[in-house]
Amino acid sequence: MPKFKLETLAGFVLCHSVALLAFFPWFFSWTGVFLLFLGILLTGVLGLNVGFHRLLTHRGFTCPLWLEHMLAILGTCALQLSPAYWVAIHRRHHHYADEDKDPHSPLKGFLWAHLGWVLVRSGDMKAKTVIDRYARDLMRDPLYAWLERNYMWIVLPFAVWAVVFVAGYGAIALGGGSAHDALQFASSLVVWGCALRIVVVWHNTWAVNSIGHLWGYRNYDTPDDSRNSLLVGIIAGGEGWHNNHHADPNSAKHGHRPGEFDFSWEMIRLMMWLGLATNVSLPTPNLGSKFKTVAKTVST
Ligand SMILES: [Zn+2]
Ligand SMILES: [Zn+2]
């Protein structure tokens, strides 16, 4: 019998249950739908992809500290652990990709790679152990140390739920609406803009770990099983060009070939244009010669 992480399981069930309320028309509003997409952009694309992954984990570019911290706070609102723990787990994934010590290898099956590793306790994956080994640089930053040590990474995302609810309720009530209308509108914002947004971003990120090592094509003959997946490339904002990423982890640009659209890279390009992103790592020239270039498509 697997040993579940009970607190994580509780959060998983809570967010999925509230997100499922989106199927009931009472919880619908277009403002909620707008918040869903805005939230995916802010917490998923900017927070996780650009902030946690390409900046904090791989240092694919540099930016002013205030912006780095802002991206890290946005990523924290995605309720996917603290920046330090997330980074440590991901660095370990690159270190042992598709080996026994990989935190989420599909070697143990799709379900394990997708969400089993999130919910089930496994021996040497305790936060302190993994952070000490892989993310001590982040713990030197007082903000990341604070988020890790004080469970603020849990408080913050749920504080957003409360703020959104109160703002939604207040907007209707102050406009002269009834308590019922205010409650309905505020609930729609929480269901669509908070719970569903968190669940969608969870599965997008987890799909990179599962689908990104199982199905798709390979541009480079890396020692791991990483794949480029059109589906994950689209839903996870460019993170699905995962074989390219394993071949060249420090590059801030994951789409290497025409047609490999990388939305997160476009955000970094925008930051470069604004003068906010510097020392940007681009794909290594002649990367194909480092690995045997794989011409054949494994599957689509
Ligand atoms: Zn990977
Ligand atoms: Zn990575």
Short mmCIF file of C-alpha atoms and ligand atoms in Angstrom, two decimals:
data_model
loop_
_atom_site.label_atom_id
_atom_site.label_comp_id
_atom_site.label_asym_id
_atom_site.label_seq_id
_atom_site.Cartn_x
_atom_site.Cartn_y
_atom_site.Cartn_z
CA MET A 1 0.00 0.00 0.00
CA PRO A 2 1.57 3.36 -1.01
CA LYS A 3 2.14 5.91 1.75
CA PHE A 4 0.22 9.00 0.67
CA LYS A 5 1.28 12.51 1.61
CA LEU A 6 -2.01 13.26 3.37
CA GLU A 7 -1.78 17.08 3.28
CA THR A 8 -0.96 17.03 -0.43
CA LEU A 9 -3.76 14.56 -1.09
CA ALA A 10 -6.18 16.86 0.78
CA GLY A 11 -5.14 19.86 -1.37
CA PHE A 12 -5.39 17.73 -4.51
CA VAL A 13 -8.93 16.57 -3.67
CA LEU A 14 -10.04 20.05 -2.54
CA CYS A 15 -8.86 21.84 -5.70
CA HIS A 16 -10.21 19.16 -8.05
CA SER A 17 -13.58 19.11 -6.24
CA VAL A 18 -13.99 22.89 -6.40
CA ALA A 19 -12.79 22.92 -10.03
CA LEU A 20 -15.45 20.34 -10.94
CA LEU A 21 -18.14 22.84 -9.90
CA ALA A 22 -17.34 24.55 -13.24
CA PHE A 23 -19.65 21.94 -14.80
CA PHE A 24 -22.62 23.53 -12.99
CA PRO A 25 -24.07 26.60 -14.77
CA TRP A 26 -24.70 28.34 -11.42
CA PHE A 27 -20.93 28.77 -11.06
CA PHE A 28 -20.39 30.24 -14.54
CA SER A 29 -19.46 33.80 -15.46
CA TRP A 30 -17.45 35.19 -18.37
CA THR A 31 -15.36 37.15 -15.89
CA GLY A 32 -14.45 33.81 -14.32
CA VAL A 33 -13.39 32.45 -17.72
CA PHE A 34 -11.32 35.57 -18.34
CA LEU A 35 -9.65 35.13 -14.93
CA LEU A 36 -8.91 31.48 -15.82
CA PHE A 37 -6.92 32.43 -18.93
CA LEU A 38 -5.29 35.44 -17.27
CA GLY A 39 -4.30 33.22 -14.34
CA ILE A 40 -2.82 30.56 -16.61
CA LEU A 41 -0.73 33.27 -18.29
CA LEU A 42 0.40 34.84 -15.01
CA THR A 43 1.00 31.80 -12.79
CA GLY A 44 1.66 29.07 -15.37
CA VAL A 45 3.50 30.76 -18.23
CA LEU A 46 5.20 33.65 -16.41
CA GLY A 47 5.40 32.15 -12.91
CA LEU A 48 6.33 28.54 -13.54
CA ASN A 49 7.73 28.34 -17.08
CA VAL A 50 9.62 31.63 -17.20
CA GLY A 51 10.22 32.10 -13.45
CA PHE A 52 10.62 28.75 -11.67
CA HIS A 53 11.93 26.80 -14.67
CA ARG A 54 13.92 28.86 -17.17
CA LEU A 55 15.12 31.51 -14.70
CA LEU A 56 15.47 29.94 -11.22
CA THR A 57 16.27 26.33 -12.17
CA HIS A 58 18.41 26.78 -15.28
CA ARG A 59 19.43 30.45 -15.12
CA GLY A 60 18.69 30.75 -18.84
CA PHE A 61 18.65 34.55 -18.48
CA THR A 62 19.08 37.23 -15.87
CA CYS A 63 16.72 40.04 -14.84
CA PRO A 64 16.44 42.61 -12.06
CA LEU A 65 15.90 41.01 -8.64
CA TRP A 66 12.50 42.69 -8.20
CA LEU A 67 11.29 41.03 -11.40
CA GLU A 68 12.78 37.65 -10.45
CA HIS A 69 10.94 37.85 -7.13
CA MET A 70 7.71 38.86 -8.86
CA LEU A 71 7.93 35.89 -11.22
CA ALA A 72 8.68 33.61 -8.25
CA ILE A 73 5.62 34.92 -6.34
CA LEU A 74 3.45 34.32 -9.42
CA GLY A 75 4.83 30.78 -9.68
CA THR A 76 4.11 30.21 -6.00
CA CYS A 77 0.45 31.11 -6.64
CA ALA A 78 0.27 28.01 -8.88
CA LEU A 79 0.37 25.89 -5.68
CA GLN A 80 3.23 23.68 -6.88
CA LEU A 81 5.53 23.76 -3.83
CA SER A 82 7.93 26.53 -2.86
CA PRO A 83 10.37 27.92 -5.45
CA ALA A 84 13.35 26.22 -3.71
CA TYR A 85 11.72 22.76 -3.49
CA TRP A 86 10.34 22.95 -7.06
CA VAL A 87 13.75 23.93 -8.41
CA ALA A 88 15.53 21.22 -6.38
CA ILE A 89 13.19 18.49 -7.64
CA HIS A 90 13.56 19.65 -11.22
CA ARG A 91 17.36 19.84 -11.05
CA ARG A 92 17.35 16.30 -9.68
CA HIS A 93 15.12 15.28 -12.61
CA HIS A 94 17.74 16.58 -15.05
CA HIS A 95 20.52 14.90 -13.07
CA TYR A 96 18.88 11.45 -13.14
CA ALA A 97 16.44 11.78 -16.07
CA ASP A 98 14.76 8.41 -16.66
CA GLU A 99 16.95 6.63 -14.13
CA ASP A 100 15.85 5.13 -10.82
CA LYS A 101 16.51 8.33 -8.86
CA ASP A 102 14.47 10.50 -11.25
CA PRO A 103 11.63 11.89 -9.05
CA HIS A 104 9.02 11.35 -11.78
CA SER A 105 10.21 8.94 -14.41
CA PRO A 106 7.62 7.10 -16.52
CA LEU A 107 9.79 4.02 -15.86
CA LYS A 108 7.28 3.47 -13.03
CA GLY A 109 4.32 4.06 -15.35
CA PHE A 110 2.38 7.01 -16.73
CA LEU A 111 0.36 7.57 -13.56
CA TRP A 112 3.44 7.73 -11.39
CA ALA A 113 5.14 10.24 -13.72
CA HIS A 114 1.99 12.35 -13.96
CA LEU A 115 0.78 12.62 -10.37
CA GLY A 116 1.80 9.54 -8.35
CA TRP A 117 5.13 11.14 -7.39
CA VAL A 118 3.25 14.24 -6.17
CA LEU A 119 0.93 12.29 -3.88
CA VAL A 120 3.01 9.37 -2.63
CA ARG A 121 5.87 9.56 -0.15
CA SER A 122 9.18 8.27 -1.43
CA GLY A 123 12.30 7.79 0.68
CA ASP A 124 14.89 10.44 -0.10
CA MET A 125 12.62 13.16 -1.52
CA LYS A 126 12.15 15.11 1.73
CA ALA A 127 12.31 18.87 1.11
CA LYS A 128 15.36 19.49 3.29
CA THR A 129 17.37 16.66 1.74
CA VAL A 130 16.65 17.61 -1.87
CA ILE A 131 17.01 21.37 -1.31
CA ASP A 132 20.32 20.88 0.53
CA ARG A 133 21.62 18.90 -2.41
CA TYR A 134 20.20 20.89 -5.33
CA ALA A 135 18.97 24.36 -4.38
CA ARG A 136 21.17 25.83 -1.68
CA ASP A 137 21.72 28.86 -3.95
CA LEU A 138 18.01 29.70 -3.71
CA MET A 139 17.91 29.33 0.07
CA ARG A 140 20.49 32.12 0.33
CA ASP A 141 17.77 34.49 -0.93
CA PRO A 142 15.67 35.57 2.08
CA LEU A 143 12.41 35.53 0.08
CA TYR A 144 12.80 31.94 -1.11
CA ALA A 145 13.97 30.79 2.34
CA TRP A 146 10.92 32.48 3.89
CA LEU A 147 8.50 30.91 1.41
CA GLU A 148 10.01 27.49 2.12
CA ARG A 149 10.28 27.67 5.91
CA ASN A 150 6.95 29.30 6.78
CA TYR A 151 4.55 27.42 4.51
CA MET A 152 3.85 30.75 2.84
CA TRP A 153 3.85 28.89 -0.46
CA ILE A 154 0.58 27.31 0.69
CA VAL A 155 -0.89 30.40 2.35
CA LEU A 156 -0.29 32.65 -0.67
CA PRO A 157 -2.33 30.76 -3.30
CA PHE A 158 -5.29 30.42 -0.94
CA ALA A 159 -5.02 34.08 0.07
CA VAL A 160 -5.60 34.80 -3.63
CA TRP A 161 -8.83 32.76 -3.43
CA ALA A 162 -10.01 34.92 -0.49
CA VAL A 163 -9.10 38.21 -2.19
CA VAL A 164 -10.83 37.17 -5.42
CA PHE A 165 -13.97 36.11 -3.53
CA VAL A 166 -14.18 39.32 -1.51
CA ALA A 167 -13.49 41.49 -4.58
CA GLY A 168 -16.15 39.66 -6.62
CA TYR A 169 -18.74 39.84 -3.82
CA GLY A 170 -17.96 43.49 -3.15
CA ALA A 171 -18.21 44.48 -6.82
CA ILE A 172 -21.77 43.17 -7.10
CA ALA A 173 -22.90 44.27 -3.64
CA LEU A 174 -21.58 47.81 -4.07
CA GLY A 175 -23.26 47.99 -7.47
CA GLY A 176 -26.62 47.39 -5.76
CA GLY A 177 -26.89 43.65 -6.56
CA SER A 178 -28.57 41.17 -4.23
CA ALA A 179 -26.64 38.97 -1.80
CA HIS A 180 -27.54 35.96 -3.97
CA ASP A 181 -26.10 37.58 -7.12
CA ALA A 182 -22.97 38.67 -5.25
CA LEU A 183 -22.46 35.16 -3.87
CA GLN A 184 -22.97 33.61 -7.31
CA PHE A 185 -20.52 35.98 -9.03
CA ALA A 186 -17.86 35.66 -6.31
CA SER A 187 -18.17 31.86 -6.40
CA SER A 188 -17.79 31.80 -10.19
CA LEU A 189 -14.53 33.74 -9.91
CA VAL A 190 -13.14 31.32 -7.31
CA VAL A 191 -14.23 28.20 -9.22
CA TRP A 192 -12.98 29.31 -12.66
CA GLY A 193 -10.25 31.80 -11.83
CA CYS A 194 -8.71 30.01 -8.84
CA ALA A 195 -9.48 26.28 -8.47
CA LEU A 196 -9.85 25.38 -12.15
CA ARG A 197 -6.83 27.51 -13.05
CA ILE A 198 -4.69 25.66 -10.47
CA VAL A 199 -5.91 22.26 -11.69
CA VAL A 200 -5.31 23.09 -15.38
CA VAL A 201 -1.79 24.37 -14.67
CA TRP A 202 -1.06 21.31 -12.49
CA HIS A 203 -1.96 18.94 -15.31
CA ASN A 204 -0.06 21.02 -17.87
CA THR A 205 3.11 20.82 -15.76
CA TRP A 206 2.60 17.14 -14.96
CA ALA A 207 2.05 16.40 -18.67
CA VAL A 208 5.59 17.68 -19.35
CA ASN A 209 6.90 15.07 -16.90
CA SER A 210 4.70 12.21 -18.13
CA ILE A 211 3.87 12.73 -21.83
CA GLY A 212 7.18 14.58 -22.33
CA HIS A 213 9.08 11.37 -21.55
CA LEU A 214 6.71 8.92 -23.25
CA TRP A 215 5.15 10.10 -26.50
CA GLY A 216 6.38 12.41 -29.24
CA TYR A 217 9.37 12.86 -31.51
CA ARG A 218 13.03 13.41 -30.78
CA ASN A 219 15.26 16.00 -32.45
CA TYR A 220 18.30 14.90 -30.43
CA ASP A 221 19.52 11.52 -29.29
CA THR A 222 19.76 12.45 -25.60
CA PRO A 223 20.60 9.69 -23.08
CA ASP A 224 17.10 10.02 -21.56
CA ASP A 225 13.69 9.32 -23.11
CA SER A 226 12.60 12.96 -23.45
CA ARG A 227 10.23 13.78 -26.31
CA ASN A 228 8.89 16.80 -28.15
CA SER A 229 5.11 16.80 -27.97
CA LEU A 230 2.96 19.15 -30.05
CA LEU A 231 0.07 18.74 -27.60
CA VAL A 232 2.16 19.60 -24.52
CA GLY A 233 4.02 22.28 -26.51
CA ILE A 234 0.70 24.07 -26.92
CA ILE A 235 -1.04 23.44 -23.57
CA ALA A 236 2.08 24.07 -21.47
CA GLY A 237 3.19 27.21 -23.31
CA GLY A 238 6.32 25.82 -25.00
CA GLU A 239 7.47 23.46 -22.23
CA GLY A 240 6.48 20.48 -24.37
CA TRP A 241 9.57 20.77 -26.59
CA HIS A 242 11.09 18.65 -23.88
CA ASN A 243 13.63 16.70 -25.91
CA ASN A 244 15.11 20.01 -27.10
CA HIS A 245 15.17 21.15 -23.47
CA HIS A 246 16.99 18.05 -22.20
CA ALA A 247 19.51 18.42 -25.05
CA ASP A 248 20.18 22.05 -24.11
CA PRO A 249 18.83 22.73 -20.59
CA ASN A 250 20.27 26.21 -20.17
CA SER A 251 18.75 27.64 -23.33
CA ALA A 252 15.88 30.01 -22.53
CA LYS A 253 14.35 29.06 -25.89
CA HIS A 254 12.87 25.55 -26.07
CA GLY A 255 11.45 25.60 -29.60
CA HIS A 256 14.36 24.83 -31.91
CA ARG A 257 12.78 24.03 -35.25
CA PRO A 258 10.20 25.84 -37.38
CA GLY A 259 6.72 25.04 -36.08
CA GLU A 260 7.95 24.48 -32.51
CA PHE A 261 6.14 27.55 -31.16
CA ASP A 262 7.33 28.48 -27.71
CA PHE A 263 4.96 30.92 -26.02
CA SER A 264 7.14 31.22 -22.90
CA TRP A 265 10.09 32.18 -25.10
CA GLU A 266 7.94 34.95 -26.63
CA MET A 267 7.41 36.29 -23.10
CA ILE A 268 11.19 36.28 -22.53
CA ARG A 269 11.65 38.02 -25.91
CA LEU A 270 9.19 40.67 -24.75
CA MET A 271 11.21 41.09 -21.56
CA MET A 272 14.38 41.45 -23.66
CA TRP A 273 12.68 44.10 -25.81
CA LEU A 274 11.72 45.97 -22.63
CA GLY A 275 15.34 45.77 -21.49
CA LEU A 276 14.39 43.54 -18.54
CA ALA A 277 15.99 40.23 -19.62
CA THR A 278 19.73 40.05 -20.24
CA ASN A 279 22.41 37.35 -20.65
CA VAL A 280 19.82 35.26 -22.46
CA SER A 281 21.03 31.75 -23.36
CA LEU A 282 20.07 30.73 -26.88
CA PRO A 283 20.17 27.18 -28.29
CA THR A 284 23.77 25.97 -28.62
CA PRO A 285 24.93 26.22 -32.24
CA ASN A 286 25.45 22.83 -33.91
CA LEU A 287 23.68 21.11 -31.07
CA GLY A 288 22.86 18.29 -33.46
CA SER A 289 26.53 17.36 -33.71
CA LYS A 290 26.70 16.89 -29.92
CA PHE A 291 23.98 14.26 -30.15
CA LYS A 292 23.26 12.04 -33.06
CA THR A 293 20.39 13.90 -34.76
CA VAL A 294 17.33 11.75 -34.81
CA ALA A 295 15.43 12.08 -38.06
CA LYS A 296 12.68 9.59 -37.54
CA THR A 297 9.45 10.50 -35.81
CA VAL A 298 8.72 8.16 -32.92
CA SER A 299 5.07 9.00 -32.73
CA THR A 300 2.99 12.13 -32.93
ZN ZN B 1 12.32 15.84 -18.42
ZN ZN B 2 14.41 21.83 -17.01
#
